[in-house]
Each structure stands twice: as C-alpha cells, then as structure tokens.
mmCIF file of C-alpha atoms in Angstrom:
data_model
loop_
_atom_site.group_PDB
_atom_site.id
_atom_site.type_symbol
_atom_site.label_atom_id
_atom_site.label_comp_id
_atom_site.label_asym_id
_atom_site.label_seq_id
_atom_site.Cartn_x
_atom_site.Cartn_y
_atom_site.Cartn_z
ATOM 1 C CA MET A 163 59.748 22.592 -65.240
ATOM 2 C CA THR A 164 63.049 21.934 -63.390
ATOM 3 C CA SER A 165 66.381 22.522 -65.108
ATOM 4 C CA THR A 166 69.041 19.737 -65.872
ATOM 5 C CA ILE A 167 71.269 21.301 -63.306
ATOM 6 C CA TYR A 168 68.805 20.961 -60.406
ATOM 7 C CA ASN A 169 67.860 17.391 -61.541
ATOM 8 C CA GLN A 170 71.600 16.422 -61.250
ATOM 9 C CA ALA A 171 71.944 18.204 -57.947
ATOM 10 C CA PHE A 172 68.876 16.451 -56.610
ATOM 11 C CA HIS A 173 70.192 13.089 -57.860
ATOM 12 C CA ASP A 174 73.494 13.876 -56.048
ATOM 13 C CA MET A 175 71.739 14.821 -52.812
ATOM 14 C CA ILE A 176 69.708 11.529 -52.498
ATOM 15 C CA ARG A 177 72.868 9.628 -53.375
ATOM 16 C CA GLY A 178 74.520 11.149 -50.448
ATOM 17 C CA LYS A 179 77.379 12.594 -52.486
ATOM 18 C CA LYS A 180 79.583 15.128 -50.508
ATOM 19 C CA ARG A 181 79.935 17.550 -53.359
ATOM 20 C CA ILE A 182 76.447 19.086 -53.959
ATOM 21 C CA ASP A 183 75.897 22.482 -55.539
ATOM 22 C CA PRO A 184 73.718 24.363 -53.001
ATOM 23 C CA ILE A 185 72.977 27.008 -55.560
ATOM 24 C CA ALA A 186 71.343 24.587 -58.048
ATOM 25 C CA LEU A 187 69.287 23.006 -55.249
ATOM 26 C CA LYS A 188 67.677 26.478 -54.327
ATOM 27 C CA GLU A 189 65.746 26.156 -57.559
ATOM 28 C CA GLY A 190 63.521 23.382 -56.272
ATOM 29 C CA TYR A 191 63.603 24.246 -52.475
ATOM 30 C CA ASP A 192 60.401 25.229 -50.558
ATOM 31 C CA GLU A 193 61.194 27.032 -47.446
ATOM 32 C CA GLY A 194 57.707 26.613 -45.870
ATOM 33 C CA SER A 195 57.897 22.691 -45.963
ATOM 34 C CA ASP A 196 61.751 22.511 -45.874
ATOM 35 C CA SER A 197 61.551 20.142 -48.776
ATOM 36 C CA TYR A 198 62.685 19.935 -52.471
ATOM 37 C CA MET A 199 60.592 19.531 -55.472
ATOM 38 C CA ILE A 200 60.742 16.170 -57.327
ATOM 39 C CA PRO A 201 62.525 16.434 -60.649
ATOM 40 C CA VAL A 202 60.128 16.660 -63.782
ATOM 41 C CA GLY A 203 60.969 13.220 -65.260
ATOM 42 C CA PHE A 204 60.699 11.623 -61.749
ATOM 43 C CA ASN A 205 57.339 13.395 -61.095
ATOM 44 C CA LYS A 206 55.812 11.785 -64.211
ATOM 45 C CA ASP A 207 56.980 8.337 -63.323
ATOM 46 C CA TYR A 208 55.482 8.833 -59.770
ATOM 47 C CA THR A 209 52.083 9.935 -61.115
ATOM 48 C CA THR A 210 51.992 6.852 -63.277
ATOM 49 C CA ALA A 211 53.034 4.553 -60.415
ATOM 50 C CA LEU A 212 50.469 6.328 -58.089
ATOM 51 C CA GLU A 213 47.716 5.544 -60.530
ATOM 52 C CA LYS A 214 48.487 1.760 -60.303
ATOM 53 C CA GLU A 215 48.006 1.792 -56.736
ATOM 54 C CA ASN A 216 44.964 3.949 -56.437
ATOM 55 C CA LEU A 217 41.766 3.306 -58.450
ATOM 56 C CA PHE A 218 40.643 6.895 -57.957
ATOM 57 C CA ARG A 219 43.599 8.198 -59.575
ATOM 58 C CA ARG A 220 42.787 6.100 -62.611
ATOM 59 C CA TYR A 221 38.942 6.737 -62.798
ATOM 60 C CA GLY A 222 38.338 9.860 -60.943
ATOM 61 C CA THR A 223 37.766 13.385 -62.526
ATOM 62 C CA VAL A 224 40.370 15.835 -61.433
ATOM 63 C CA VAL A 225 39.380 19.479 -60.902
ATOM 64 C CA LYS A 226 42.344 21.739 -60.671
ATOM 65 C CA ALA A 227 41.852 24.588 -58.169
ATOM 66 C CA PRO A 228 43.887 27.821 -57.900
ATOM 67 C CA THR A 229 43.710 27.891 -54.156
ATOM 68 C CA ARG A 230 44.162 25.295 -51.364
ATOM 69 C CA ASP A 231 40.614 25.921 -50.053
ATOM 70 C CA GLY A 232 37.411 26.963 -51.590
ATOM 71 C CA TYR A 233 34.198 25.980 -53.536
ATOM 72 C CA ILE A 234 33.204 23.891 -56.560
ATOM 73 C CA GLN A 235 30.195 24.785 -58.377
ATOM 74 C CA THR A 236 28.124 21.752 -59.175
ATOM 75 C CA VAL A 237 24.704 21.430 -61.018
ATOM 76 C CA VAL A 238 22.108 19.351 -59.071
ATOM 77 C CA SER A 239 19.557 19.242 -61.673
ATOM 78 C CA THR A 240 19.337 20.381 -65.387
ATOM 79 C CA ALA A 241 16.549 21.520 -67.603
ATOM 80 C CA ASP A 242 15.210 19.055 -70.224
ATOM 81 C CA ALA A 243 15.358 20.010 -73.807
ATOM 82 C CA LYS A 244 11.912 20.373 -75.462
ATOM 83 C CA ILE A 245 10.343 20.842 -78.992
ATOM 84 C CA THR A 246 9.574 24.502 -79.421
ATOM 85 C CA ALA A 247 7.482 26.017 -82.142
ATOM 86 C CA GLU A 248 8.935 28.812 -84.407
ATOM 87 C CA ASN A 249 8.787 32.225 -82.887
ATOM 88 C CA MET A 250 7.989 30.896 -79.490
ATOM 89 C CA ALA A 251 9.933 31.632 -76.215
ATOM 90 C CA PHE A 252 12.332 29.029 -75.247
ATOM 91 C CA PRO A 253 11.070 26.893 -72.348
ATOM 92 C CA GLU A 254 12.647 28.048 -69.138
ATOM 93 C CA ASP A 255 13.176 25.454 -66.211
ATOM 94 C CA GLY A 256 14.648 25.965 -62.829
ATOM 95 C CA ASP A 257 18.153 24.637 -62.981
ATOM 96 C CA THR A 258 19.392 24.168 -59.379
ATOM 97 C CA PHE A 259 23.076 24.553 -58.379
ATOM 98 C CA ASN A 260 25.040 23.690 -55.262
ATOM 99 C CA LYS A 261 28.473 24.650 -53.833
ATOM 100 C CA ILE A 262 30.679 22.069 -52.511
ATOM 101 C CA SER A 263 33.681 23.129 -50.220
ATOM 102 C CA PHE A 264 37.034 21.638 -50.409
ATOM 103 C CA SER A 265 40.130 21.874 -48.311
ATOM 104 C CA SER A 266 43.614 20.729 -48.889
ATOM 105 C CA TYR A 267 45.194 18.043 -46.693
ATOM 106 C CA LYS A 268 48.807 16.744 -46.374
ATOM 107 C CA LEU A 269 49.842 13.146 -46.360
ATOM 108 C CA ALA A 270 53.392 12.492 -45.025
ATOM 109 C CA VAL A 271 55.649 9.550 -44.581
ATOM 110 C CA LEU A 272 59.342 9.003 -44.349
ATOM 111 C CA SER A 273 61.281 6.199 -46.100
ATOM 112 C CA LYS A 274 64.439 4.856 -44.523
ATOM 113 C CA LEU A 275 67.241 3.409 -46.773
ATOM 114 C CA ASN A 276 70.473 1.692 -45.621
ATOM 115 C CA SER A 277 73.583 3.748 -46.488
ATOM 116 C CA THR A 278 75.002 0.697 -48.270
ATOM 117 C CA PHE A 279 72.129 0.914 -50.828
ATOM 118 C CA ILE A 280 72.731 4.660 -51.271
ATOM 119 C CA ALA A 281 76.335 4.206 -52.031
ATOM 120 C CA ASP A 282 75.932 1.348 -54.406
ATOM 121 C CA MET A 283 75.595 3.151 -57.932
ATOM 122 C CA ASN A 284 73.856 -0.055 -59.259
ATOM 123 C CA PHE A 285 70.989 0.315 -56.901
ATOM 124 C CA PRO A 286 68.188 2.392 -58.526
ATOM 125 C CA VAL A 287 67.472 4.743 -55.764
ATOM 126 C CA GLU A 288 65.154 6.977 -57.752
ATOM 127 C CA ALA A 289 63.092 4.064 -59.016
ATOM 128 C CA TYR A 290 62.912 2.420 -55.499
ATOM 129 C CA LEU A 291 61.725 5.740 -53.955
ATOM 130 C CA ASN A 292 59.245 6.245 -56.783
ATOM 131 C CA ASN A 293 57.535 2.964 -56.372
ATOM 132 C CA GLU A 294 57.745 2.908 -52.556
ATOM 133 C CA PHE A 295 56.127 6.490 -51.971
ATOM 134 C CA ALA A 296 53.495 5.633 -54.768
ATOM 135 C CA ARG A 297 52.589 2.502 -52.989
ATOM 136 C CA ARG A 298 52.351 4.221 -49.443
ATOM 137 C CA PHE A 299 50.523 7.282 -50.741
ATOM 138 C CA GLY A 300 48.310 5.532 -53.147
ATOM 139 C CA ARG A 301 46.965 3.059 -50.669
ATOM 140 C CA ALA A 302 46.376 5.719 -47.993
ATOM 141 C CA GLU A 303 44.535 8.010 -50.529
ATOM 142 C CA GLU A 304 42.395 5.107 -51.667
ATOM 143 C CA ASN A 305 41.428 4.350 -48.068
ATOM 144 C CA ILE A 306 40.687 7.959 -47.287
ATOM 145 C CA PHE A 307 38.597 8.525 -50.450
ATOM 146 C CA ILE A 308 36.427 5.534 -49.515
ATOM 147 C CA ASN A 309 36.206 5.701 -45.600
ATOM 148 C CA GLY A 310 37.404 9.192 -44.905
ATOM 149 C CA THR A 311 35.262 10.687 -41.978
ATOM 150 C CA GLY A 312 35.385 14.260 -42.847
ATOM 151 C CA VAL A 313 37.072 15.142 -39.566
ATOM 152 C CA ASN A 314 40.652 16.372 -40.218
ATOM 153 C CA GLU A 315 40.534 14.376 -43.462
ATOM 154 C CA PRO A 316 38.537 14.289 -46.582
ATOM 155 C CA THR A 317 34.985 12.914 -46.568
ATOM 156 C CA GLY A 318 34.935 9.522 -48.091
ATOM 157 C CA LEU A 319 32.243 8.436 -50.654
ATOM 158 C CA LEU A 320 30.643 5.901 -48.286
ATOM 159 C CA GLN A 321 29.841 8.755 -45.957
ATOM 160 C CA THR A 322 27.379 10.478 -48.241
ATOM 161 C CA ALA A 323 26.595 7.683 -50.714
ATOM 162 C CA GLU A 324 22.940 7.250 -51.488
ATOM 163 C CA ILE A 325 21.616 3.667 -50.939
ATOM 164 C CA GLY A 326 20.413 2.140 -54.256
ATOM 165 C CA LYS A 327 19.667 -1.238 -53.066
ATOM 166 C CA SER A 328 19.828 -2.604 -49.466
ATOM 167 C CA THR A 329 20.480 -6.267 -48.775
ATOM 168 C CA SER A 330 22.140 -8.539 -46.136
ATOM 169 C CA ALA A 331 25.821 -8.802 -46.308
ATOM 170 C CA THR A 332 25.577 -12.693 -45.882
ATOM 171 C CA ASP A 333 22.578 -13.084 -48.295
ATOM 172 C CA ILE A 334 23.481 -11.212 -51.399
ATOM 173 C CA SER A 335 22.169 -12.502 -54.809
ATOM 174 C CA PHE A 336 22.738 -11.810 -58.457
ATOM 175 C CA ASP A 337 19.286 -10.164 -58.396
ATOM 176 C CA ASP A 338 20.513 -7.639 -55.849
ATOM 177 C CA ILE A 339 23.395 -6.733 -58.006
ATOM 178 C CA VAL A 340 21.063 -6.076 -61.053
ATOM 179 C CA ALA A 341 18.905 -4.129 -58.940
ATOM 180 C CA LEU A 342 21.782 -1.997 -57.667
ATOM 181 C CA TYR A 343 23.083 -1.538 -61.123
ATOM 182 C CA LEU A 344 19.646 -0.218 -62.519
ATOM 183 C CA SER A 345 19.288 2.111 -59.387
ATOM 184 C CA VAL A 346 22.098 4.222 -60.838
ATOM 185 C CA LYS A 347 20.867 6.942 -63.316
ATOM 186 C CA PRO A 348 21.392 5.903 -66.896
ATOM 187 C CA GLU A 349 23.746 8.708 -67.568
ATOM 188 C CA TYR A 350 26.228 7.475 -65.036
ATOM 189 C CA ARG A 351 26.035 3.778 -65.715
ATOM 190 C CA LYS A 352 28.044 3.782 -68.842
ATOM 191 C CA ASN A 353 31.116 5.168 -67.178
ATOM 192 C CA SER A 354 30.568 3.544 -63.801
ATOM 193 C CA VAL A 355 32.751 0.916 -62.091
ATOM 194 C CA TRP A 356 32.206 -1.587 -59.329
ATOM 195 C CA ILE A 357 33.976 -1.155 -55.913
ATOM 196 C CA MET A 358 33.511 -3.723 -53.230
ATOM 197 C CA ASN A 359 35.366 -5.312 -50.346
ATOM 198 C CA ASP A 360 36.769 -8.844 -50.437
ATOM 199 C CA GLU A 361 33.807 -10.407 -48.601
ATOM 200 C CA THR A 362 31.260 -9.084 -51.009
ATOM 201 C CA ALA A 363 33.497 -10.192 -53.944
ATOM 202 C CA LEU A 364 33.788 -13.591 -52.533
ATOM 203 C CA ALA A 365 29.984 -13.816 -51.952
ATOM 204 C CA LEU A 366 29.373 -12.777 -55.590
ATOM 205 C CA ARG A 367 32.029 -15.118 -57.015
ATOM 206 C CA SER A 368 30.373 -17.976 -55.200
ATOM 207 C CA VAL A 369 26.864 -17.472 -56.540
ATOM 208 C CA LYS A 370 25.664 -20.584 -58.436
ATOM 209 C CA ALA A 371 22.729 -21.275 -60.640
ATOM 210 C CA ALA A 372 20.188 -24.103 -59.902
ATOM 211 C CA ASP A 373 22.439 -26.605 -61.922
ATOM 212 C CA GLY A 374 25.551 -25.823 -59.527
ATOM 213 C CA ASN A 375 27.462 -23.798 -61.952
ATOM 214 C CA TYR A 376 28.852 -20.482 -61.085
ATOM 215 C CA ILE A 377 27.179 -17.481 -62.605
#
C-alpha cells in the first residue's frame, strides 16, 4: 500500500512540478533499479489494462512465488479412484511428479512525452502512461509467452507443445479442427481456448460446405 502523500508526490513528479517533497517520494523509491513504485490506484488500473492487451493475463493461472528463481512442483500423473471393499487396504498407485524451474526476467521500455502535454493539466498523464505501458508490455509478454526461445527469455508454449494433430497450413479442414479438439485430454477441454495466427483463422473462416455456405 502506498500512502496518499506518496501518491500526490508521484503525481507532482510526473507532472514536472518544481516543488516536490523528496521525503514523501522515498516511500516508493527502489535504489536497486533507481525507480519509483506505481501508486496503488494506478497499479490496479494498469493491471486491468494489461489484461486487455494480453490473453495470457486473462486466461492464465498465476502462481505467486516468494523468490525470483526456483522450482514449481507439478503432478505429471495421478492415481485413479477405485471401489474398495470394507476393511481392505486403499489401492496405492504410483503418482509421478516433476519440478519445473522458473526464473525472473525484466521487460523495459521508455515512453517520451512532450513537455507541453505534461504542463497541460487537462491532459490525463496517468491514464496515458497507464494505457501506453499496458499496450507495450502486454504485446511483448504475449509474444514471448507464445514464441519465447528459452534463451535469455522465458520458453514459449510453442517450443514444448505436444502435437495433437498435424496438417498442412494450406490445406486445413473442419475435420482437422475436430480432431485437434478431441486430441486434448477431456479434463482440459472445458477450460481451453483457441490460439491461432491470422493465416489459420482466415483459412478456417473460409471453409465452406458442399452447398457453398460457410461452416
């Protein structure tokens, strides 16, 4: 939580005002990165705007970690529940687990503003920066989460995704889509979403039935 005093000092700073309380700004100053914390209200607005720009922010599961680097315990396979007679030992199956390592990465960008806009009290500086940074970071994150190579950046889902159905990019059919959907485990289908590039979307939108009508 940031105080009202800090929030006002932060506002005065980005507005370029000459009289700024340096003591109040110390509350949100990070010496390591030489930066200031986004005020609480601004941060909530930014998170909402970021979700609009990045589909993974909307659909992904967030796991909060206490450290910048470490491991996440995952279950590879689980035992099946079985009918067990009274006074009989519970069936024991070999659940298997896996550790997935994670590391923190930093995205950075600078936004330039004309001093005339800063001086204009009618210009919503906070809202502008909020949407501008959300757009830049949202698009960058989304691209990395999909196409990341794993070298000095996160590994994108396409790098390790299993192939459920293989077909030609120029000869995709409605049957291929049905086969792909059913290749996903039933427990994952109900919450799944489709992700595709524009060329694939165009090909699917153009699929027609024998009578010439779009499917």
